[in-house]
Amino acid sequence: MKKVSILLILFLESIINLNSKYYLLKIFLEQENDYQKLLSLNLDMESATYGKSEITIIVNEYEKEMIAENGFKFEPLIEDYEKHLEMKIKENVDKFKEDNLQAFEYGSMGGFYTLEEIYQQFNKLSNNPYFVEKQEIGYSWEKNPIIAYCFGSRDNNKPEVLITALHHSREPATVTTIVYFLQNLLEKAKNGDDEAVYLLENRRIWIIPVLNPDGYLYNQKSYPNGGGLWRKNRRPISQTDTGVDLNRNYGPYEFWNANNNGSSTNPKNETYRGPAPFSEPEITALRNFCFKRNFRLALNFHTYGGMLIYPYSALPFETPDSIWYRSFGAYLQPITSYYFGTDVQTVGYPTRGSSDDWFYTPDSTKGKILAFSPEASFQFDGFWPKKERILPIAKENYPLILNFLWSVEANIRLWDYFYNFDTTRKIGFLQLEFANIGLENSTNSTQVRIYSNSSDYSLDTIFELPPLQSAERFYKSIQLPIPNETFKNGSEIEFTVSVIHNNLVRKDTIKLTLYEYQIVDLKDSTLWDFSLGKWGYEILNDSNYILLCDSPYYNYKDSLDNYLVFRAPYRLGANNFELELTSRWAIEPFYDYAKVEISTNNGRDWTPLRFKRSTIASGNQYGKQKLGEFGFAGYIRFWNTQTLSLKEFLWKEILLRLSVLSDRAKNSAGWDIKDIKLRKFPNISFQNYVSTPKPINKLFLFSQGKFLQSIELTENIQIYELAIWDILGRKVFTQNYPEPNSTIYLQGITDGVYFLRLSTNEGYKNFKILVK
Ligand SMILES: [Zn+2]
């Protein structure tokens, strides 16, 4: 009898602990539909990496059984993943050397904060003139308070934004990132930084650092030094089952219950959605809080993967605000290296009942809140990044949070730029593109000032941008003056670009290699050896433009290393060189990769070049993105020009290689190259250059197919904009940077008297014109 009861206790014990152990499993996919079948088990695919015919994933005990029952073959790579992480964390912490210059306070869980430490940090931050208030917005299942802090303005009419962390309790880097941001913003404001002061005086920044305190405490108790992998809340369900995935518990009902397998109905699963939408006190607390506030924007932080995810999740398409979402994501992509898109476009599978869909969907109690979920940090970081990664992760998210705060109103940013030399007229141009990545239209104009930070080159010019609607972009071309006599052609010059909007100055620095260059066109077919792969040419639809493509007219193939290599080495010599690349791509994120590589030893070793829009390789063991390399991936479907200095390869004989490397699954259009060129900067004397006589600049005006009149100007005048105004003072036509000696076709202009106004570096010049 006694023996039996001991056995019974042991048996119960093992049931109770059934889903408290995590495995790293390698699951083999053997049949055609195995992947779909695996998806239908509703595992947390956030942790999955995909191989040729296998998937590696973190699962709990129950999920492991379920995988076995469904006939999958699998192999546990790590038997107790939490223990494994705990050990790894200890090793890393022992090795960690603190940077004394950094004031950031680490926590005691492998550098991350315990729950108590999080609130200690927030109490410290609250000791600040910009701290507004602290509210308990509700309680968790275990009666732990859910706390919201407000920083910024006390004026209730200022725009309100929301930042949350720890929907999922195994994502501690979300909180260190937010603490770092706030600390720095408040510190900058204290030191009088205009931007920080402006944001704090004109925003109400609400932060919920711990949405899931029970899960967080559970991890903290089980693994006090870090490594706990509990994801859900701690709703008691049965003797064997605990917890709901808080990021699958949102309504509305149609989303929560969408027909896309995006959450689990089984309480044993990591993605269990709960018995009903908003069944969980943590999520109802957040919902009720949103009802009382007036949020326009929300940022729900998760880790990991390096993504910025936006709605929809439950529906298989983007929202009507996708243009704005994409403009925000594309602006940040070169800064953070994060992929952006809906969850199908980024993580590759749909979800349902997730936060952002609910935030986005207006109902009778709240308006539309544009929400994002960053998956901060990279795949190689995992849920418990090394201690030395805590600050880099926080820093890479600083501009993301900063622009998020800005974007609740108009947010005019320098979106892209490149330098161009006109060989026929011997003039350099700076092509600038500005964008309003904010939610609001700008109602007044923006001033832009560009000046050189170098004594070798003088430039200081101011121009105006018109009011820009939300997500609208504006191109501007500036003629760059002839360099000083002391200037060495091919030098890199740093410029400051100040964007002045609403009397607030925000600065970016850009570097350009100036001035005169010759072009070596690398699109030329004789330069390349096409026999090694599938590369070829394709004619762009509706134009005569010929593209160099990895897979002309088709998607790229599975499991292919597709190379295009120089036939013969090219000697760079003493001149400065730059590589110019105009392209677009659709390449599976995390797994496939498009690279420009260079070799200086005749193809024995290849180094991938890092461009502005290169991503950081995922290092995913199954994919083609090797750790430490750079390349293009994700879906950048707009043409973009990137330039790269080759000065470290001077005097070398180089080979270039274009590669698109693909794994087994998922292929798309690939890489389209519109232009690829070498810019060669010869030695020239700018003394002679300056004295070259210049012709008169004539603009020829045409309307309705007829020549109207010409306008004569001195050649050295810089024209920023040509605008036509009607007699009622309405602007009816504009052209930015009319080329000198060009023909202007005035479109959509009816007969009558008009005023033509040129905005130039010498002020406005007005002309009267008659259209008849
Ligand atoms: Zn998460």
CSV table of N, CA and C and ligand atoms in Angstrom, one decimal, residues 46 167-168 171 231 247 301-303 375 383, ligand 1:
chain,number,residue,atom,x,y,z
A,46,GLU,N,8.5,31.0,-33.3
A,46,GLU,CA,9.4,32.1,-33.1
A,46,GLU,C,10.8,31.6,-32.9
A,167,HIS,N,5.3,40.6,-23.1
A,167,HIS,CA,4.1,39.8,-23.3
A,167,HIS,C,4.6,38.3,-23.0
A,168,HIS,N,5.8,38.1,-23.5
A,168,HIS,CA,6.4,36.7,-23.4
A,168,HIS,C,7.5,36.9,-22.4
A,171,GLU,N,11.7,36.9,-22.7
A,171,GLU,CA,12.3,37.9,-23.6
A,171,GLU,C,12.9,39.1,-22.8
A,231,ARG,N,7.1,31.1,-21.3
A,231,ARG,CA,6.7,32.1,-22.3
A,231,ARG,C,5.3,32.7,-21.9
A,247,ASN,N,0.1,36.9,-26.2
A,247,ASN,CA,0.1,37.5,-27.6
A,247,ASN,C,-0.7,36.7,-28.6
A,301,PHE,N,7.3,45.4,-27.7
A,301,PHE,CA,8.7,44.7,-27.8
A,301,PHE,C,8.7,43.3,-27.6
A,302,HIS,N,9.3,42.6,-28.5
A,302,HIS,CA,9.6,41.1,-28.4
A,302,HIS,C,11.1,40.9,-28.7
A,303,THR,N,11.6,39.7,-28.4
A,303,THR,CA,12.8,39.2,-29.0
A,303,THR,C,12.6,37.8,-29.5
A,375,GLU,N,10.9,42.5,-33.2
A,375,GLU,CA,11.6,41.3,-32.7
A,375,GLU,C,13.1,41.8,-32.6
A,383,PHE,N,16.9,33.8,-26.9
A,383,PHE,CA,16.2,34.4,-25.8
A,383,PHE,C,17.0,35.0,-24.7
B,1,ZN,ZN,7.6,37.3,-28.0
